[in-house]
Amino acid sequence: MKTSHTAFLISILLLASFSSLTHGLILNGLPIGAVRVNGVLFCSLDGNLVGNSPPLSGAIVQLSCAGSQTNLGQALTNPAGAFVVLVRILDTLLFDPSTCFVRVNLPVATCSVFPPNGALTASINLVNIVQTAILNIANFTTGPFISSVL
């Protein structure tokens, strides 16, 4: 009798360990397994495209949530100033689109127009959710960048 109870308990624990996370990120009723944040940064006073502002290459872009200094992900801007921050499946538990933002700490060596200190921050906006056989990917883009003093 004791053996059957032990086997039952072990089978329940195994089933529980293979089940998906029940408190993960849910957007539009879909469980999200990964997050992508796309954006473009320019060498201007606020990091946005102004006139013929050149793209900002080689800047480190960080994704943070809830005012935290903990970064969920980071990326380096390419020669066109574009970046993609990918958030891993486990980090989506900490991801709340209403409190997350993209940050670039200043100064950036490749742009002399920026103020000598502070940060550029931008909100993020949901573009779409791509459903795959393995997981759902939430795609976000950045809003306008705003210059702030740290």
mmCIF file with all atom_site columns, N, CA, C and O in Angstrom, residues 95-134:
data_model
loop_
_atom_site.group_PDB
_atom_site.id
_atom_site.type_symbol
_atom_site.label_atom_id
_atom_site.label_alt_id
_atom_site.label_comp_id
_atom_site.label_asym_id
_atom_site.label_entity_id
_atom_site.label_seq_id
_atom_site.pdbx_PDB_ins_code
_atom_site.Cartn_x
_atom_site.Cartn_y
_atom_site.Cartn_z
_atom_site.occupancy
_atom_site.B_iso_or_equiv
_atom_site.pdbx_formal_charge
_atom_site.auth_seq_id
_atom_site.auth_comp_id
_atom_site.auth_asym_id
_atom_site.auth_atom_id
_atom_site.pdbx_PDB_model_num
ATOM 1   N N  . PHE A 1 95  ? 8.270  40.880 -16.770 1.00 0.00 ? 95  PHE A N  1
ATOM 2   C CA . PHE A 1 95  ? 7.960  41.859 -17.814 1.00 0.00 ? 95  PHE A CA 1
ATOM 3   C C  . PHE A 1 95  ? 6.517  42.343 -17.677 1.00 0.00 ? 95  PHE A C  1
ATOM 4   O O  . PHE A 1 95  ? 5.577  41.554 -17.723 1.00 0.00 ? 95  PHE A O  1
ATOM 5   N N  . ASP A 1 96  ? 6.346  43.644 -17.500 1.00 0.00 ? 96  ASP A N  1
ATOM 6   C CA . ASP A 1 96  ? 5.024  44.266 -17.470 1.00 0.00 ? 96  ASP A CA 1
ATOM 7   C C  . ASP A 1 96  ? 5.075  45.443 -18.440 1.00 0.00 ? 96  ASP A C  1
ATOM 8   O O  . ASP A 1 96  ? 5.716  46.461 -18.155 1.00 0.00 ? 96  ASP A O  1
ATOM 9   N N  . PRO A 1 97  ? 4.437  45.318 -19.596 1.00 0.00 ? 97  PRO A N  1
ATOM 10  C CA . PRO A 1 97  ? 4.549  46.371 -20.618 1.00 0.00 ? 97  PRO A CA 1
ATOM 11  C C  . PRO A 1 97  ? 4.180  47.765 -20.129 1.00 0.00 ? 97  PRO A C  1
ATOM 12  O O  . PRO A 1 97  ? 4.710  48.749 -20.626 1.00 0.00 ? 97  PRO A O  1
ATOM 13  N N  . SER A 1 98  ? 3.307  47.861 -19.135 1.00 0.00 ? 98  SER A N  1
ATOM 14  C CA . SER A 1 98  ? 2.894  49.183 -18.658 1.00 0.00 ? 98  SER A CA 1
ATOM 15  C C  . SER A 1 98  ? 3.969  49.866 -17.819 1.00 0.00 ? 98  SER A C  1
ATOM 16  O O  . SER A 1 98  ? 3.913  51.078 -17.615 1.00 0.00 ? 98  SER A O  1
ATOM 17  N N  . THR A 1 99  ? 4.954  49.114 -17.334 1.00 0.00 ? 99  THR A N  1
ATOM 18  C CA . THR A 1 99  ? 6.015  49.716 -16.518 1.00 0.00 ? 99  THR A CA 1
ATOM 19  C C  . THR A 1 99  ? 7.399  49.569 -17.134 1.00 0.00 ? 99  THR A C  1
ATOM 20  O O  . THR A 1 99  ? 8.380  50.000 -16.536 1.00 0.00 ? 99  THR A O  1
ATOM 21  N N  . CYS A 1 100 ? 7.492  48.963 -18.310 1.00 0.00 ? 100 CYS A N  1
ATOM 22  C CA . CYS A 1 100 ? 8.805  48.750 -18.931 1.00 0.00 ? 100 CYS A CA 1
ATOM 23  C C  . CYS A 1 100 ? 9.183  49.903 -19.853 1.00 0.00 ? 100 CYS A C  1
ATOM 24  O O  . CYS A 1 100 ? 8.314  50.562 -20.421 1.00 0.00 ? 100 CYS A O  1
ATOM 25  N N  . PHE A 1 101 ? 10.477 50.117 -19.982 1.00 0.00 ? 101 PHE A N  1
ATOM 26  C CA . PHE A 1 101 ? 10.988 51.171 -20.850 1.00 0.00 ? 101 PHE A CA 1
ATOM 27  C C  . PHE A 1 101 ? 12.368 50.792 -21.345 1.00 0.00 ? 101 PHE A C  1
ATOM 28  O O  . PHE A 1 101 ? 13.039 49.924 -20.782 1.00 0.00 ? 101 PHE A O  1
ATOM 29  N N  . VAL A 1 102 ? 12.783 51.454 -22.415 1.00 0.00 ? 102 VAL A N  1
ATOM 30  C CA . VAL A 1 102 ? 14.114 51.274 -22.978 1.00 0.00 ? 102 VAL A CA 1
ATOM 31  C C  . VAL A 1 102 ? 14.957 52.453 -22.523 1.00 0.00 ? 102 VAL A C  1
ATOM 32  O O  . VAL A 1 102 ? 14.481 53.583 -22.490 1.00 0.00 ? 102 VAL A O  1
ATOM 33  N N  . ARG A 1 103 ? 16.220 52.174 -22.148 1.00 0.00 ? 103 ARG A N  1
ATOM 34  C CA . ARG A 1 103 ? 17.090 53.233 -21.633 1.00 0.00 ? 103 ARG A CA 1
ATOM 35  C C  . ARG A 1 103 ? 18.468 53.153 -22.302 1.00 0.00 ? 103 ARG A C  1
ATOM 36  O O  . ARG A 1 103 ? 19.013 52.074 -22.503 1.00 0.00 ? 103 ARG A O  1
ATOM 37  N N  . VAL A 1 104 ? 19.015 54.329 -22.596 1.00 0.00 ? 104 VAL A N  1
ATOM 38  C CA . VAL A 1 104 ? 20.390 54.463 -23.080 1.00 0.00 ? 104 VAL A CA 1
ATOM 39  C C  . VAL A 1 104 ? 21.070 55.428 -22.129 1.00 0.00 ? 104 VAL A C  1
ATOM 40  O O  . VAL A 1 104 ? 20.664 56.589 -22.011 1.00 0.00 ? 104 VAL A O  1
ATOM 41  N N  . ASN A 1 105 ? 22.085 54.965 -21.414 1.00 0.00 ? 105 ASN A N  1
ATOM 42  C CA . ASN A 1 105 ? 22.815 55.839 -20.491 1.00 0.00 ? 105 ASN A CA 1
ATOM 43  C C  . ASN A 1 105 ? 23.772 56.736 -21.268 1.00 0.00 ? 105 ASN A C  1
ATOM 44  O O  . ASN A 1 105 ? 24.402 56.307 -22.231 1.00 0.00 ? 105 ASN A O  1
ATOM 45  N N  . LEU A 1 106 ? 23.849 57.981 -20.852 1.00 0.00 ? 106 LEU A N  1
ATOM 46  C CA . LEU A 1 106 ? 24.725 58.959 -21.495 1.00 0.00 ? 106 LEU A CA 1
ATOM 47  C C  . LEU A 1 106 ? 25.962 59.190 -20.646 1.00 0.00 ? 106 LEU A C  1
ATOM 48  O O  . LEU A 1 106 ? 25.915 58.978 -19.441 1.00 0.00 ? 106 LEU A O  1
ATOM 49  N N  . PRO A 1 107 ? 27.067 59.596 -21.202 1.00 0.00 ? 107 PRO A N  1
ATOM 50  C CA . PRO A 1 107 ? 27.279 59.926 -22.606 1.00 0.00 ? 107 PRO A CA 1
ATOM 51  C C  . PRO A 1 107 ? 27.481 58.674 -23.461 1.00 0.00 ? 107 PRO A C  1
ATOM 52  O O  . PRO A 1 107 ? 27.807 57.612 -22.953 1.00 0.00 ? 107 PRO A O  1
ATOM 53  N N  . VAL A 1 108 ? 27.291 58.837 -24.766 1.00 0.00 ? 108 VAL A N  1
ATOM 54  C CA . VAL A 1 108 ? 27.582 57.802 -25.758 1.00 0.00 ? 108 VAL A CA 1
ATOM 55  C C  . VAL A 1 108 ? 28.742 58.330 -26.591 1.00 0.00 ? 108 VAL A C  1
ATOM 56  O O  . VAL A 1 108 ? 28.642 59.415 -27.177 1.00 0.00 ? 108 VAL A O  1
ATOM 57  N N  . ALA A 1 109 ? 29.821 57.590 -26.638 1.00 0.00 ? 109 ALA A N  1
ATOM 58  C CA . ALA A 1 109 ? 31.063 58.067 -27.268 1.00 0.00 ? 109 ALA A CA 1
ATOM 59  C C  . ALA A 1 109 ? 30.891 58.397 -28.749 1.00 0.00 ? 109 ALA A C  1
ATOM 60  O O  . ALA A 1 109 ? 31.591 59.261 -29.272 1.00 0.00 ? 109 ALA A O  1
ATOM 61  N N  . THR A 1 110 ? 29.948 57.743 -29.424 1.00 0.00 ? 110 THR A N  1
ATOM 62  C CA . THR A 1 110 ? 29.829 57.951 -30.871 1.00 0.00 ? 110 THR A CA 1
ATOM 63  C C  . THR A 1 110 ? 28.900 59.102 -31.251 1.00 0.00 ? 110 THR A C  1
ATOM 64  O O  . THR A 1 110 ? 28.627 59.312 -32.422 1.00 0.00 ? 110 THR A O  1
ATOM 65  N N  . CYS A 1 111 ? 28.430 59.889 -30.252 1.00 0.00 ? 111 CYS A N  1
ATOM 66  C CA . CYS A 1 111 ? 27.558 61.025 -30.555 1.00 0.00 ? 111 CYS A CA 1
ATOM 67  C C  . CYS A 1 111 ? 27.899 62.190 -29.624 1.00 0.00 ? 111 CYS A C  1
ATOM 68  O O  . CYS A 1 111 ? 27.648 62.136 -28.420 1.00 0.00 ? 111 CYS A O  1
ATOM 69  N N  . SER A 1 112 ? 28.440 63.254 -30.186 1.00 0.00 ? 112 SER A N  1
ATOM 70  C CA . SER A 1 112 ? 28.837 64.407 -29.367 1.00 0.00 ? 112 SER A CA 1
ATOM 71  C C  . SER A 1 112 ? 27.687 65.383 -29.131 1.00 0.00 ? 112 SER A C  1
ATOM 72  O O  . SER A 1 112 ? 27.832 66.349 -28.397 1.00 0.00 ? 112 SER A O  1
ATOM 73  N N  . VAL A 1 113 ? 26.524 65.135 -29.715 1.00 0.00 ? 113 VAL A N  1
ATOM 74  C CA . VAL A 1 113 ? 25.374 66.026 -29.569 1.00 0.00 ? 113 VAL A CA 1
ATOM 75  C C  . VAL A 1 113 ? 24.661 65.808 -28.240 1.00 0.00 ? 113 VAL A C  1
ATOM 76  O O  . VAL A 1 113 ? 24.077 66.723 -27.682 1.00 0.00 ? 113 VAL A O  1
ATOM 77  N N  . PHE A 1 114 ? 24.724 64.581 -27.707 1.00 0.00 ? 114 PHE A N  1
ATOM 78  C CA . PHE A 1 114 ? 24.021 64.265 -26.465 1.00 0.00 ? 114 PHE A CA 1
ATOM 79  C C  . PHE A 1 114 ? 24.563 65.075 -25.300 1.00 0.00 ? 114 PHE A C  1
ATOM 80  O O  . PHE A 1 114 ? 25.738 65.437 -25.267 1.00 0.00 ? 114 PHE A O  1
ATOM 81  N N  . PRO A 1 115 ? 23.722 65.318 -24.290 1.00 0.00 ? 115 PRO A N  1
ATOM 82  C CA . PRO A 1 115 ? 24.218 65.945 -23.057 1.00 0.00 ? 115 PRO A CA 1
ATOM 83  C C  . PRO A 1 115 ? 25.298 65.066 -22.414 1.00 0.00 ? 115 PRO A C  1
ATOM 84  O O  . PRO A 1 115 ? 25.340 63.863 -22.657 1.00 0.00 ? 115 PRO A O  1
ATOM 85  N N  . PRO A 1 116 ? 26.174 65.636 -21.578 1.00 0.00 ? 116 PRO A N  1
ATOM 86  C CA . PRO A 1 116 ? 27.281 64.861 -21.003 1.00 0.00 ? 116 PRO A CA 1
ATOM 87  C C  . PRO A 1 116 ? 26.854 63.824 -19.975 1.00 0.00 ? 116 PRO A C  1
ATOM 88  O O  . PRO A 1 116 ? 27.627 62.939 -19.631 1.00 0.00 ? 116 PRO A O  1
ATOM 89  N N  . ASN A 1 117 ? 25.650 63.930 -19.427 1.00 0.00 ? 117 ASN A N  1
ATOM 90  C CA . ASN A 1 117 ? 25.199 62.920 -18.470 1.00 0.00 ? 117 ASN A CA 1
ATOM 91  C C  . ASN A 1 117 ? 23.690 62.774 -18.585 1.00 0.00 ? 117 ASN A C  1
ATOM 92  O O  . ASN A 1 117 ? 23.032 63.531 -19.265 1.00 0.00 ? 117 ASN A O  1
ATOM 93  N N  . GLY A 1 118 ? 23.146 61.765 -17.913 1.00 0.00 ? 118 GLY A N  1
ATOM 94  C CA . GLY A 1 118 ? 21.717 61.507 -17.963 1.00 0.00 ? 118 GLY A CA 1
ATOM 95  C C  . GLY A 1 118 ? 21.415 60.243 -18.731 1.00 0.00 ? 118 GLY A C  1
ATOM 96  O O  . GLY A 1 118 ? 22.252 59.336 -18.822 1.00 0.00 ? 118 GLY A O  1
ATOM 97  N N  . ALA A 1 119 ? 20.233 60.186 -19.290 1.00 0.00 ? 119 ALA A N  1
ATOM 98  C CA . ALA A 1 119 ? 19.803 59.004 -20.029 1.00 0.00 ? 119 ALA A CA 1
ATOM 99  C C  . ALA A 1 119 ? 18.743 59.406 -21.046 1.00 0.00 ? 119 ALA A C  1
ATOM 100 O O  . ALA A 1 119 ? 18.079 60.438 -20.912 1.00 0.00 ? 119 ALA A O  1
ATOM 101 N N  . LEU A 1 120 ? 18.612 58.583 -22.052 1.00 0.00 ? 120 LEU A N  1
ATOM 102 C CA . LEU A 1 120 ? 17.494 58.672 -22.981 1.00 0.00 ? 120 LEU A CA 1
ATOM 103 C C  . LEU A 1 120 ? 16.577 57.513 -22.647 1.00 0.00 ? 120 LEU A C  1
ATOM 104 O O  . LEU A 1 120 ? 17.044 56.380 -22.497 1.00 0.00 ? 120 LEU A O  1
ATOM 105 N N  . THR A 1 121 ? 15.286 57.755 -22.505 1.00 0.00 ? 121 THR A N  1
ATOM 106 C CA . THR A 1 121 ? 14.339 56.682 -22.217 1.00 0.00 ? 121 THR A CA 1
ATOM 107 C C  . THR A 1 121 ? 13.189 56.744 -23.220 1.00 0.00 ? 121 THR A C  1
ATOM 108 O O  . THR A 1 121 ? 12.864 57.807 -23.746 1.00 0.00 ? 121 THR A O  1
ATOM 109 N N  . ALA A 1 122 ? 12.592 55.580 -23.457 1.00 0.00 ? 122 ALA A N  1
ATOM 110 C CA . ALA A 1 122 ? 11.436 55.502 -24.353 1.00 0.00 ? 122 ALA A CA 1
ATOM 111 C C  . ALA A 1 122 ? 10.487 54.429 -23.845 1.00 0.00 ? 122 ALA A C  1
ATOM 112 O O  . ALA A 1 122 ? 10.924 53.384 -23.344 1.00 0.00 ? 122 ALA A O  1
ATOM 113 N N  . SER A 1 123 ? 9.208  54.715 -23.949 1.00 0.00 ? 123 SER A N  1
ATOM 114 C CA . SER A 1 123 ? 8.202  53.713 -23.607 1.00 0.00 ? 123 SER A CA 1
ATOM 115 C C  . SER A 1 123 ? 8.176  52.650 -24.703 1.00 0.00 ? 123 SER A C  1
ATOM 116 O O  . SER A 1 123 ? 8.789  52.819 -25.763 1.00 0.00 ? 123 SER A O  1
ATOM 117 N N  . ILE A 1 124 ? 7.457  51.564 -24.451 1.00 0.00 ? 124 ILE A N  1
ATOM 118 C CA . ILE A 1 124 ? 7.327  50.516 -25.461 1.00 0.00 ? 124 ILE A CA 1
ATOM 119 C C  . ILE A 1 124 ? 5.846  50.298 -25.755 1.00 0.00 ? 124 ILE A C  1
ATOM 120 O O  . ILE A 1 124 ? 4.993  50.497 -24.890 1.00 0.00 ? 124 ILE A O  1
ATOM 121 N N  . ASN A 1 125 ? 5.553  49.925 -26.999 1.00 0.00 ? 125 ASN A N  1
ATOM 122 C CA . ASN A 1 125 ? 4.178  49.732 -27.447 1.00 0.00 ? 125 ASN A CA 1
ATOM 123 C C  . ASN A 1 125 ? 4.053  48.394 -28.172 1.00 0.00 ? 125 ASN A C  1
ATOM 124 O O  . ASN A 1 125 ? 4.895  48.068 -29.030 1.00 0.00 ? 125 ASN A O  1
ATOM 125 N N  . LEU A 1 126 ? 3.010  47.641 -27.849 1.00 0.00 ? 126 LEU A N  1
ATOM 126 C CA . LEU A 1 126 ? 2.775  46.350 -28.486 1.00 0.00 ? 126 LEU A CA 1
ATOM 127 C C  . LEU A 1 126 ? 2.406  46.549 -29.955 1.00 0.00 ? 126 LEU A C  1
ATOM 128 O O  . LEU A 1 126 ? 1.525  47.344 -30.274 1.00 0.00 ? 126 LEU A O  1
ATOM 129 N N  . VAL A 1 127 ? 3.105  45.838 -30.847 1.00 0.00 ? 127 VAL A N  1
ATOM 130 C CA . VAL A 1 127 ? 2.831  45.885 -32.280 1.00 0.00 ? 127 VAL A CA 1
ATOM 131 C C  . VAL A 1 127 ? 1.956  44.696 -32.674 1.00 0.00 ? 127 VAL A C  1
ATOM 132 O O  . VAL A 1 127 ? 0.928  44.848 -33.311 1.00 0.00 ? 127 VAL A O  1
ATOM 133 N N  . ASN A 1 128 ? 2.399  43.487 -32.296 1.00 0.00 ? 128 ASN A N  1
ATOM 134 C CA . ASN A 1 128 ? 1.638  42.283 -32.600 1.00 0.00 ? 128 ASN A CA 1
ATOM 135 C C  . ASN A 1 128 ? 2.150  41.116 -31.764 1.00 0.00 ? 128 ASN A C  1
ATOM 136 O O  . ASN A 1 128 ? 3.156  41.231 -31.069 1.00 0.00 ? 128 ASN A O  1
ATOM 137 N N  . ILE A 1 129 ? 1.437  40.016 -31.847 1.00 0.00 ? 129 ILE A N  1
ATOM 138 C CA . ILE A 1 129 ? 1.849  38.771 -31.207 1.00 0.00 ? 129 ILE A CA 1
ATOM 139 C C  . ILE A 1 129 ? 1.916  37.714 -32.295 1.00 0.00 ? 129 ILE A C  1
ATOM 140 O O  . ILE A 1 129 ? 0.942  37.494 -33.021 1.00 0.00 ? 129 ILE A O  1
ATOM 141 N N  . VAL A 1 130 ? 3.079  37.088 -32.441 1.00 0.00 ? 130 VAL A N  1
ATOM 142 C CA . VAL A 1 130 ? 3.275  36.044 -33.440 1.00 0.00 ? 130 VAL A CA 1
ATOM 143 C C  . VAL A 1 130 ? 3.120  34.706 -32.742 1.00 0.00 ? 130 VAL A C  1
ATOM 144 O O  . VAL A 1 130 ? 3.837  34.420 -31.781 1.00 0.00 ? 130 VAL A O  1
ATOM 145 N N  . GLN A 1 131 ? 2.175  33.901 -33.233 1.00 0.00 ? 131 GLN A N  1
ATOM 146 C CA . GLN A 1 131 ? 1.937  32.584 -32.659 1.00 0.00 ? 131 GLN A CA 1
ATOM 147 C C  . GLN A 1 131 ? 2.716  31.547 -33.453 1.00 0.00 ? 131 GLN A C  1
ATOM 148 O O  . GLN A 1 131 ? 2.611  31.493 -34.681 1.00 0.00 ? 131 GLN A O  1
ATOM 149 N N  . THR A 1 132 ? 3.524  30.760 -32.742 1.00 0.00 ? 132 THR A N  1
ATOM 150 C CA . THR A 1 132 ? 4.257  29.663 -33.368 1.00 0.00 ? 132 THR A CA 1
ATOM 151 C C  . THR A 1 132 ? 3.838  28.363 -32.702 1.00 0.00 ? 132 THR A C  1
ATOM 152 O O  . THR A 1 132 ? 3.120  28.371 -31.695 1.00 0.00 ? 132 THR A O  1
ATOM 153 N N  . ALA A 1 133 ? 4.309  27.258 -33.242 1.00 0.00 ? 133 ALA A N  1
ATOM 154 C CA . ALA A 1 133 ? 3.975  25.950 -32.668 1.00 0.00 ? 133 ALA A CA 1
ATOM 155 C C  . ALA A 1 133 ? 4.610  25.779 -31.292 1.00 0.00 ? 133 ALA A C  1
ATOM 156 O O  . ALA A 1 133 ? 4.098  25.038 -30.449 1.00 0.00 ? 133 ALA A O  1
ATOM 157 N N  . ILE A 1 134 ? 5.705  26.482 -31.032 1.00 0.00 ? 134 ILE A N  1
ATOM 158 C CA . ILE A 1 134 ? 6.442  26.303 -29.777 1.00 0.00 ? 134 ILE A CA 1
ATOM 159 C C  . ILE A 1 134 ? 6.038  27.332 -28.723 1.00 0.00 ? 134 ILE A C  1
ATOM 160 O O  . ILE A 1 134 ? 5.803  26.997 -27.573 1.00 0.00 ? 134 ILE A O  1
#
